[in-house]
Coordinates of C-alpha atoms in Angstrom, one line a residue:
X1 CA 11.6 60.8 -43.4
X2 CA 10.8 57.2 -41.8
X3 CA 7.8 56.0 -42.8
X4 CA 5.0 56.3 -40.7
X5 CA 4.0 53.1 -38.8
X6 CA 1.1 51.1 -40.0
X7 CA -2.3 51.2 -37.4
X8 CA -2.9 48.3 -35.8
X9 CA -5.0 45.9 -37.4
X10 CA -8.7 46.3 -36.3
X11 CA -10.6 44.0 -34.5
X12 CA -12.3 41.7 -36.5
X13 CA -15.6 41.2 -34.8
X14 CA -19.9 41.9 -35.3
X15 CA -20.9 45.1 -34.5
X16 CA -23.0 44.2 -31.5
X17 CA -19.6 43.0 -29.9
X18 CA -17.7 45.9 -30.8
X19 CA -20.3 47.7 -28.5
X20 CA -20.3 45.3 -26.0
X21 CA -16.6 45.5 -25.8
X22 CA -16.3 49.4 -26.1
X23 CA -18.4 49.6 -23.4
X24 CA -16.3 47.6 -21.2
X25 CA -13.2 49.6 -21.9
X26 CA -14.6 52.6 -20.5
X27 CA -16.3 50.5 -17.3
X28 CA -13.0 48.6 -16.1
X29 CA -11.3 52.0 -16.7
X30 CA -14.0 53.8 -14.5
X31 CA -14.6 51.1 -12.2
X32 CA -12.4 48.3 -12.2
X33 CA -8.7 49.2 -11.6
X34 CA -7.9 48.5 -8.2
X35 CA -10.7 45.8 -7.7
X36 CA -9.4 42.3 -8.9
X37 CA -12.9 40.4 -7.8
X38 CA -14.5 43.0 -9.6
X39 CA -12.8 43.1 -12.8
X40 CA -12.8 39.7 -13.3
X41 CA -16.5 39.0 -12.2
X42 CA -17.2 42.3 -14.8
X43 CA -15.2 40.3 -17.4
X44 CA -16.8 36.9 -17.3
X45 CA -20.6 39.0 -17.3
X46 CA -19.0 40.9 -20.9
X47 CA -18.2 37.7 -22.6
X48 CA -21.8 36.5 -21.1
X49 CA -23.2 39.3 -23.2
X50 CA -21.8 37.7 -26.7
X51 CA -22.1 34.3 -26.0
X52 CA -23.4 31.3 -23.7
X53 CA -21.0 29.9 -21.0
X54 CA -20.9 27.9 -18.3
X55 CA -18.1 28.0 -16.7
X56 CA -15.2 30.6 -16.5
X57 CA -11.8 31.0 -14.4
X58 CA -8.6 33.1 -13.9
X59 CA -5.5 31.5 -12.9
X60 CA -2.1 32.7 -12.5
X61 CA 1.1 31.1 -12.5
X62 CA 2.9 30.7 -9.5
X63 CA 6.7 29.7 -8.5
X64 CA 8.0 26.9 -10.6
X65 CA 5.2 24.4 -11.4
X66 CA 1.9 26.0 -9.6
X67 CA -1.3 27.8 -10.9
X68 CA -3.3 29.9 -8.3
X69 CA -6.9 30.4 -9.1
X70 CA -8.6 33.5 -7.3
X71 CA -11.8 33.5 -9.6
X72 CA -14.3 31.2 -10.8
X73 CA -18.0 30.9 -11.5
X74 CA -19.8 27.8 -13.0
X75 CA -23.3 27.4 -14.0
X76 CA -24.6 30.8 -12.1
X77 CA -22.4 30.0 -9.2
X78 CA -19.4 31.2 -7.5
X79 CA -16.7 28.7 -7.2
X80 CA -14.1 28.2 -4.1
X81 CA -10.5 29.8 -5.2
X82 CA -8.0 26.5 -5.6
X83 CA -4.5 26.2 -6.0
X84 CA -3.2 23.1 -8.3
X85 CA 0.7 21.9 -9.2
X86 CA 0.0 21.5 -13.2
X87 CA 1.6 19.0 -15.0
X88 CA 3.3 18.5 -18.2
X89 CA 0.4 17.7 -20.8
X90 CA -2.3 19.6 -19.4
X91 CA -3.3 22.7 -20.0
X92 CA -1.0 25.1 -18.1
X93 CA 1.5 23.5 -20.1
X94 CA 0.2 23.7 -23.3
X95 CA -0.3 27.9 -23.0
X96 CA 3.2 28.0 -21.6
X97 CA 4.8 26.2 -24.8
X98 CA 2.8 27.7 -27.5
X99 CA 1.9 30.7 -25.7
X100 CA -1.4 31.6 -27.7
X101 CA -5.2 30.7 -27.2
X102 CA -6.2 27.0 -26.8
X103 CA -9.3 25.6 -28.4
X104 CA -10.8 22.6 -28.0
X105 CA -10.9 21.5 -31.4
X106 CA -7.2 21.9 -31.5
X107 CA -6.6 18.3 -30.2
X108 CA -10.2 17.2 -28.9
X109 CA -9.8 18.4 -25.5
X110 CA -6.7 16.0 -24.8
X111 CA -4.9 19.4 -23.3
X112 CA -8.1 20.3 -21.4
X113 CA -8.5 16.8 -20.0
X114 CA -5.1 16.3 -18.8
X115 CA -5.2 18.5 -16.0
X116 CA -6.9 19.1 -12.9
X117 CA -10.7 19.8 -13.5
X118 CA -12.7 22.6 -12.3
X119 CA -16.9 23.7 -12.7
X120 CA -19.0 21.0 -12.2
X121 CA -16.6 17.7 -12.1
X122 CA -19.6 15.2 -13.0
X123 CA -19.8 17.3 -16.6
X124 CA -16.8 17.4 -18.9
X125 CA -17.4 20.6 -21.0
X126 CA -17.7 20.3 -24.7
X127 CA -16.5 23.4 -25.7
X128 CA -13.7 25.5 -24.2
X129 CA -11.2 28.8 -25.2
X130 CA -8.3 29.3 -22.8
X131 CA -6.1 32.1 -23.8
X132 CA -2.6 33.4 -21.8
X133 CA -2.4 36.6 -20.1
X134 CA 0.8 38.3 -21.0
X135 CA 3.3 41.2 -19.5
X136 CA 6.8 41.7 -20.1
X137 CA 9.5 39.9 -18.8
X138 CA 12.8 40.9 -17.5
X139 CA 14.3 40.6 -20.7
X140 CA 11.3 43.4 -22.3
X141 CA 9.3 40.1 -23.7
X142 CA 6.4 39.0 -23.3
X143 CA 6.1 36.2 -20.5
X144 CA 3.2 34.5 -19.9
X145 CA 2.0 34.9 -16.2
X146 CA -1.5 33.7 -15.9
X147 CA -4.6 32.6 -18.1
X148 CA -8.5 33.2 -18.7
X149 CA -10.9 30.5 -19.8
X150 CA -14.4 30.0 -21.0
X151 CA -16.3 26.8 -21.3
X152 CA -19.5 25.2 -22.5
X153 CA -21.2 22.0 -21.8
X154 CA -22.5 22.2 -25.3
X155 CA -20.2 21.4 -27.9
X156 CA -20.0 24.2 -30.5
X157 CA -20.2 27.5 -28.4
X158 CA -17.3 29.6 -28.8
X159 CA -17.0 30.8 -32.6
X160 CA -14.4 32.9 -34.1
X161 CA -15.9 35.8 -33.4
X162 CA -16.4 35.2 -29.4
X163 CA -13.1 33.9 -29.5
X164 CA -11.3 37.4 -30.8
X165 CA -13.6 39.5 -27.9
X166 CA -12.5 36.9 -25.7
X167 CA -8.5 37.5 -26.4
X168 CA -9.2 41.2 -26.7
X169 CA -11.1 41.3 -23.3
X170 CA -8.4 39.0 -21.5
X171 CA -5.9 41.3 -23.2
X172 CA -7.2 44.2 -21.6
X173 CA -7.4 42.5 -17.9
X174 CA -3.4 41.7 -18.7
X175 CA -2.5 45.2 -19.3
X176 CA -4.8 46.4 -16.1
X177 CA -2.8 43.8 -13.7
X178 CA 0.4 44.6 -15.4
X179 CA 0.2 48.6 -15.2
X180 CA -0.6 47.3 -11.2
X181 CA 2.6 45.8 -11.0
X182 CA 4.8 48.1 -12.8
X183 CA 3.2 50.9 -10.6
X184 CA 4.4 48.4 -7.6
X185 CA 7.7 47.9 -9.2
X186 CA 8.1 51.6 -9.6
X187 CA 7.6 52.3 -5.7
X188 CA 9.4 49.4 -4.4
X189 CA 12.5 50.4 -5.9
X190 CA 12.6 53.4 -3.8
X191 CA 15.2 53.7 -1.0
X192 CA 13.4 51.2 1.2
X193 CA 14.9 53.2 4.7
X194 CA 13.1 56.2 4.2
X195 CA 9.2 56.2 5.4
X196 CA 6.9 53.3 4.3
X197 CA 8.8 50.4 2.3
X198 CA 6.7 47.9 0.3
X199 CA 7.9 44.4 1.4
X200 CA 7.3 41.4 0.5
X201 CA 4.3 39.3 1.5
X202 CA 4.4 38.0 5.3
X203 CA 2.1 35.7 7.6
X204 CA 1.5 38.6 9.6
X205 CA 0.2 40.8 6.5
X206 CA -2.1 37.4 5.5
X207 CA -3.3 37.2 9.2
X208 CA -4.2 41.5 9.3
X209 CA -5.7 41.5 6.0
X210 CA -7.9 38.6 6.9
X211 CA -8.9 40.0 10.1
X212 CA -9.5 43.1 9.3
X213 CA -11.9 41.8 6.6
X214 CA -13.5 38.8 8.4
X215 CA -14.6 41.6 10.7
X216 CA -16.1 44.1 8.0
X217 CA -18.2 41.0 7.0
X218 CA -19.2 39.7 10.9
X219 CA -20.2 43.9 11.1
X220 CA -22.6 43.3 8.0
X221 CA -23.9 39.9 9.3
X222 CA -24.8 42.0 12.7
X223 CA -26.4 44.5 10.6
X224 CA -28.4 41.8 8.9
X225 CA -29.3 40.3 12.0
X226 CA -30.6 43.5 13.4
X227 CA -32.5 44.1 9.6
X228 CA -36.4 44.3 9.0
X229 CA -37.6 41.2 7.5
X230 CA -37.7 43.1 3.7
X231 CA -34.1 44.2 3.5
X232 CA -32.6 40.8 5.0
X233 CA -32.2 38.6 1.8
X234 CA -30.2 41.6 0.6
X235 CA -27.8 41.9 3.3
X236 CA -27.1 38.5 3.3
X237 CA -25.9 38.8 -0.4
X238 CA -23.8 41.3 0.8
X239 CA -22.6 38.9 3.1
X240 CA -21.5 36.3 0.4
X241 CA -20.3 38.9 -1.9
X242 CA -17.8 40.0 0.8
X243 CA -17.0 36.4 1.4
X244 CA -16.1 35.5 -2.4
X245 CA -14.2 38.7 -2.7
X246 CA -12.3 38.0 0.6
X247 CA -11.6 34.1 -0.4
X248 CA -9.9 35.8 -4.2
X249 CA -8.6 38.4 -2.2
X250 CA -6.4 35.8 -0.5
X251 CA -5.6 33.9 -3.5
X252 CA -4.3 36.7 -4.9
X253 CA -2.1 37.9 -1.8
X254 CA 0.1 34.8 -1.9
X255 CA 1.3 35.1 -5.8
X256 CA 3.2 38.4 -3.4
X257 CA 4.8 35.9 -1.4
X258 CA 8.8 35.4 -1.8
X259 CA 9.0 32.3 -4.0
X260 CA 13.1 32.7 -4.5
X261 CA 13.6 29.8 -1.9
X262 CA 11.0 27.6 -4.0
X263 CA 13.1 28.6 -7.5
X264 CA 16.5 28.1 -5.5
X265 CA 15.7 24.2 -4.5
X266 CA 14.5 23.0 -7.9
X267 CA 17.5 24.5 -9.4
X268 CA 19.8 21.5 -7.8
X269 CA 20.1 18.9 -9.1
X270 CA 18.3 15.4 -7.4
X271 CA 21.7 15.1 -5.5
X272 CA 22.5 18.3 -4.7
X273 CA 18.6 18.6 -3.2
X274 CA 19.7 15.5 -0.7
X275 CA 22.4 17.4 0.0
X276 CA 20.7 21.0 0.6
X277 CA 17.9 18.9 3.0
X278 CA 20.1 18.3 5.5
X279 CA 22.3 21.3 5.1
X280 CA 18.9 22.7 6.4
X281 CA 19.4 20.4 9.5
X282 CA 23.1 22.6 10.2
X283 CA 24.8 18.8 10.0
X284 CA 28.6 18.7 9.3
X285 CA 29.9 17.7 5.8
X286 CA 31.2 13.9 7.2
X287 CA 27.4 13.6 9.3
X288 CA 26.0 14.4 5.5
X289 CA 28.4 11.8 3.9
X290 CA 26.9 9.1 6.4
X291 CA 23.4 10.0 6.3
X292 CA 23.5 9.9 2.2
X293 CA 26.2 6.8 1.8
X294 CA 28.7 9.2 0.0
X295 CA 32.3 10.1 0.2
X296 CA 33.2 13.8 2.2
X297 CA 34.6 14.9 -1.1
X298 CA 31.5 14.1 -2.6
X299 CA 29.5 16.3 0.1
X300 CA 32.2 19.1 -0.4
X301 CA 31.5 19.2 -4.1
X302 CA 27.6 19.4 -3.8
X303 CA 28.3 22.0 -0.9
X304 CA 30.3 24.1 -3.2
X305 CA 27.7 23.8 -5.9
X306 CA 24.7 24.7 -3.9
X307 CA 26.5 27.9 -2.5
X308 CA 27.2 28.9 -6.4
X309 CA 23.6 28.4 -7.4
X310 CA 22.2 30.0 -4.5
X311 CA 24.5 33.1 -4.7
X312 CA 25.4 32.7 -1.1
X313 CA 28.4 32.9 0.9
X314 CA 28.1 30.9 4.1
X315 CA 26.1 27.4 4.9
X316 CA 23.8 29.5 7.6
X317 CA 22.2 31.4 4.9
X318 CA 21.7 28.6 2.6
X319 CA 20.3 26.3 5.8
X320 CA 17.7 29.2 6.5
X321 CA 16.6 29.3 2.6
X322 CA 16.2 26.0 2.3
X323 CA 14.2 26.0 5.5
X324 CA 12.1 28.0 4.6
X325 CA 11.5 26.2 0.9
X326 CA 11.0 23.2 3.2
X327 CA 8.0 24.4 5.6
X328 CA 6.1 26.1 2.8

């Protein structure tokens, strides 16, 4: 007989953690599936519970070189969801190549600094953990696709028994997104002609979802308006709970969005990209030569190239993708 597998190593971590942490197993599995604002607003009061911090974020990688933050809070306040283009010292890049937690003390912060900040921008934080979110990949490995961080404006925070709760709790958000997105998977590849077809992300879907929602909040506000004096603080927290949740809401909604035309254009080459541009235009292969100062051939041979790459057939199709990379 095969031997029996080994358990998973436990968690080494206090025993007030371990009941913190418990605990918020059993409420994201009660509560949280289903509401991203909430799950993640849940996550950063857990770690809040076993240590000090001031500022905390989710972000999520996006297309070829873009991280989409839907949640943030800093110093007892909400923070506005951003999108940023990361480079190739900061921190983005840094989980991507080593994919495993970053600490400050790891290179003084020179990761941390390197990139776009976030929190309060006239404090740099003294202390930070930033660890990848993980799911499989189309290959059945793990790919990182987004990130969770905690900071402190005191330097010292985050020991290494915070920082274990912290990559078990960010952990267990992965594997709540990822079961999401499998479920997704699992319904999209359906025959889309029969009844009600998942598709892709569209400016009408943005522009319903944010009505619809933008009136559920002007409803409250009325509500409020028409309020006793006593119960009118209250509904205006309602109010800017609905707004926060809408703003991630939206966030969220565009890492839906097709990004193959993105992913097709950077996989040219600088010439072949000059080339593609004005193929978008529907110009002739001897108007491209003159525009670019290049031979037909030349244009031919780029032409060729871009329809292998792209998978396509015909210049139409390849003019329309690239159109649509180019008014994104």
């Amino acid at each position: 007989m095969p031997d029996d597998p080994e358990p998973p190593a436990r968690l080494r971590v206090d025993a007030e953690t371990t009941l913190i942490l418990r605990e918020a197993f059993h409420k994201i599995d009660a509560y949280y599936r289903g509401d991203h604002y909430g799950l993640y607003d849940y996550a950063r009061a857990v770690m809040g519970k076993i240590v000090p911090l001031d500022h905390f974020y989710i972000g999520f990688f996006h297309g070829a070189n873009r991280v989409r933050y839907p949640y943030g809070y800093d110093g007892g306040m909400y923070t506005d969801p951003a999108s940023h283009i990361y480079g190739p010292r900061g921190q983005a890049a840094w989980l991507l190549k080593h994919r495993q937690t970053y600490r400050m003390q790891y290179d003084n912060g020179a990761a941390l600094n390197s990139g776009v900040a976030s929190g309060d921008t006239s404090r740099a934080s003294a202390d930070a953990v930033t660890t990848p979110l993980f799911r499989r990949g189309r290959d059945g490995e793990p790919a990182v696709f987004g990130m969770m961080s905690m900071q402190s404006y005191r330097p010292d925070t985050f020991d290494d028994n915070s920082v274990r709760a912290f990559e078990w709790l960010a952990d267990l958000v992965a594997r709540v997104l990822t079961k999401e997105a499998e479920d997704l998977d699992a319904l999209r590849r359906l025959p889309a002609d029969v009844g009600d077809a998942p598709q892709l992300v569209t400016a009408d879907h943005i522009v319903e979802l944010l009505s619809s929602r933008v009136a559920d909040v002007r409803q409250r506000a009325q509500d409020a308006l028409a309020a006793p004096d006593a119960s009118l603080r209250e509904a205006l927290q309602r109010i800017v709970t609905d707004c926060q949740q809408l703003q991630s809401d939206l966030v969220e909604l565009t890492l839906d969005i097709d990004n193959g035309p993105e992913e097709r254009f950077r996989s040219l080459t600088a010439a072949e990209q000059g080339v593609a541009v004005l193929l978008g235009s529907d110009l002739p292969n001897d108007r491209i030569a003159r525009e670019l100062g290049i031979s037909p051939h030349t244009v031919k041979s780029h032409v060729r190239n871009i329809l292998a790459k792209y998978r396509m057939t015909g210049r139409g199709a390849v003019a329309e993708d690239v159109r649509k990379h180019l008014a994104r």
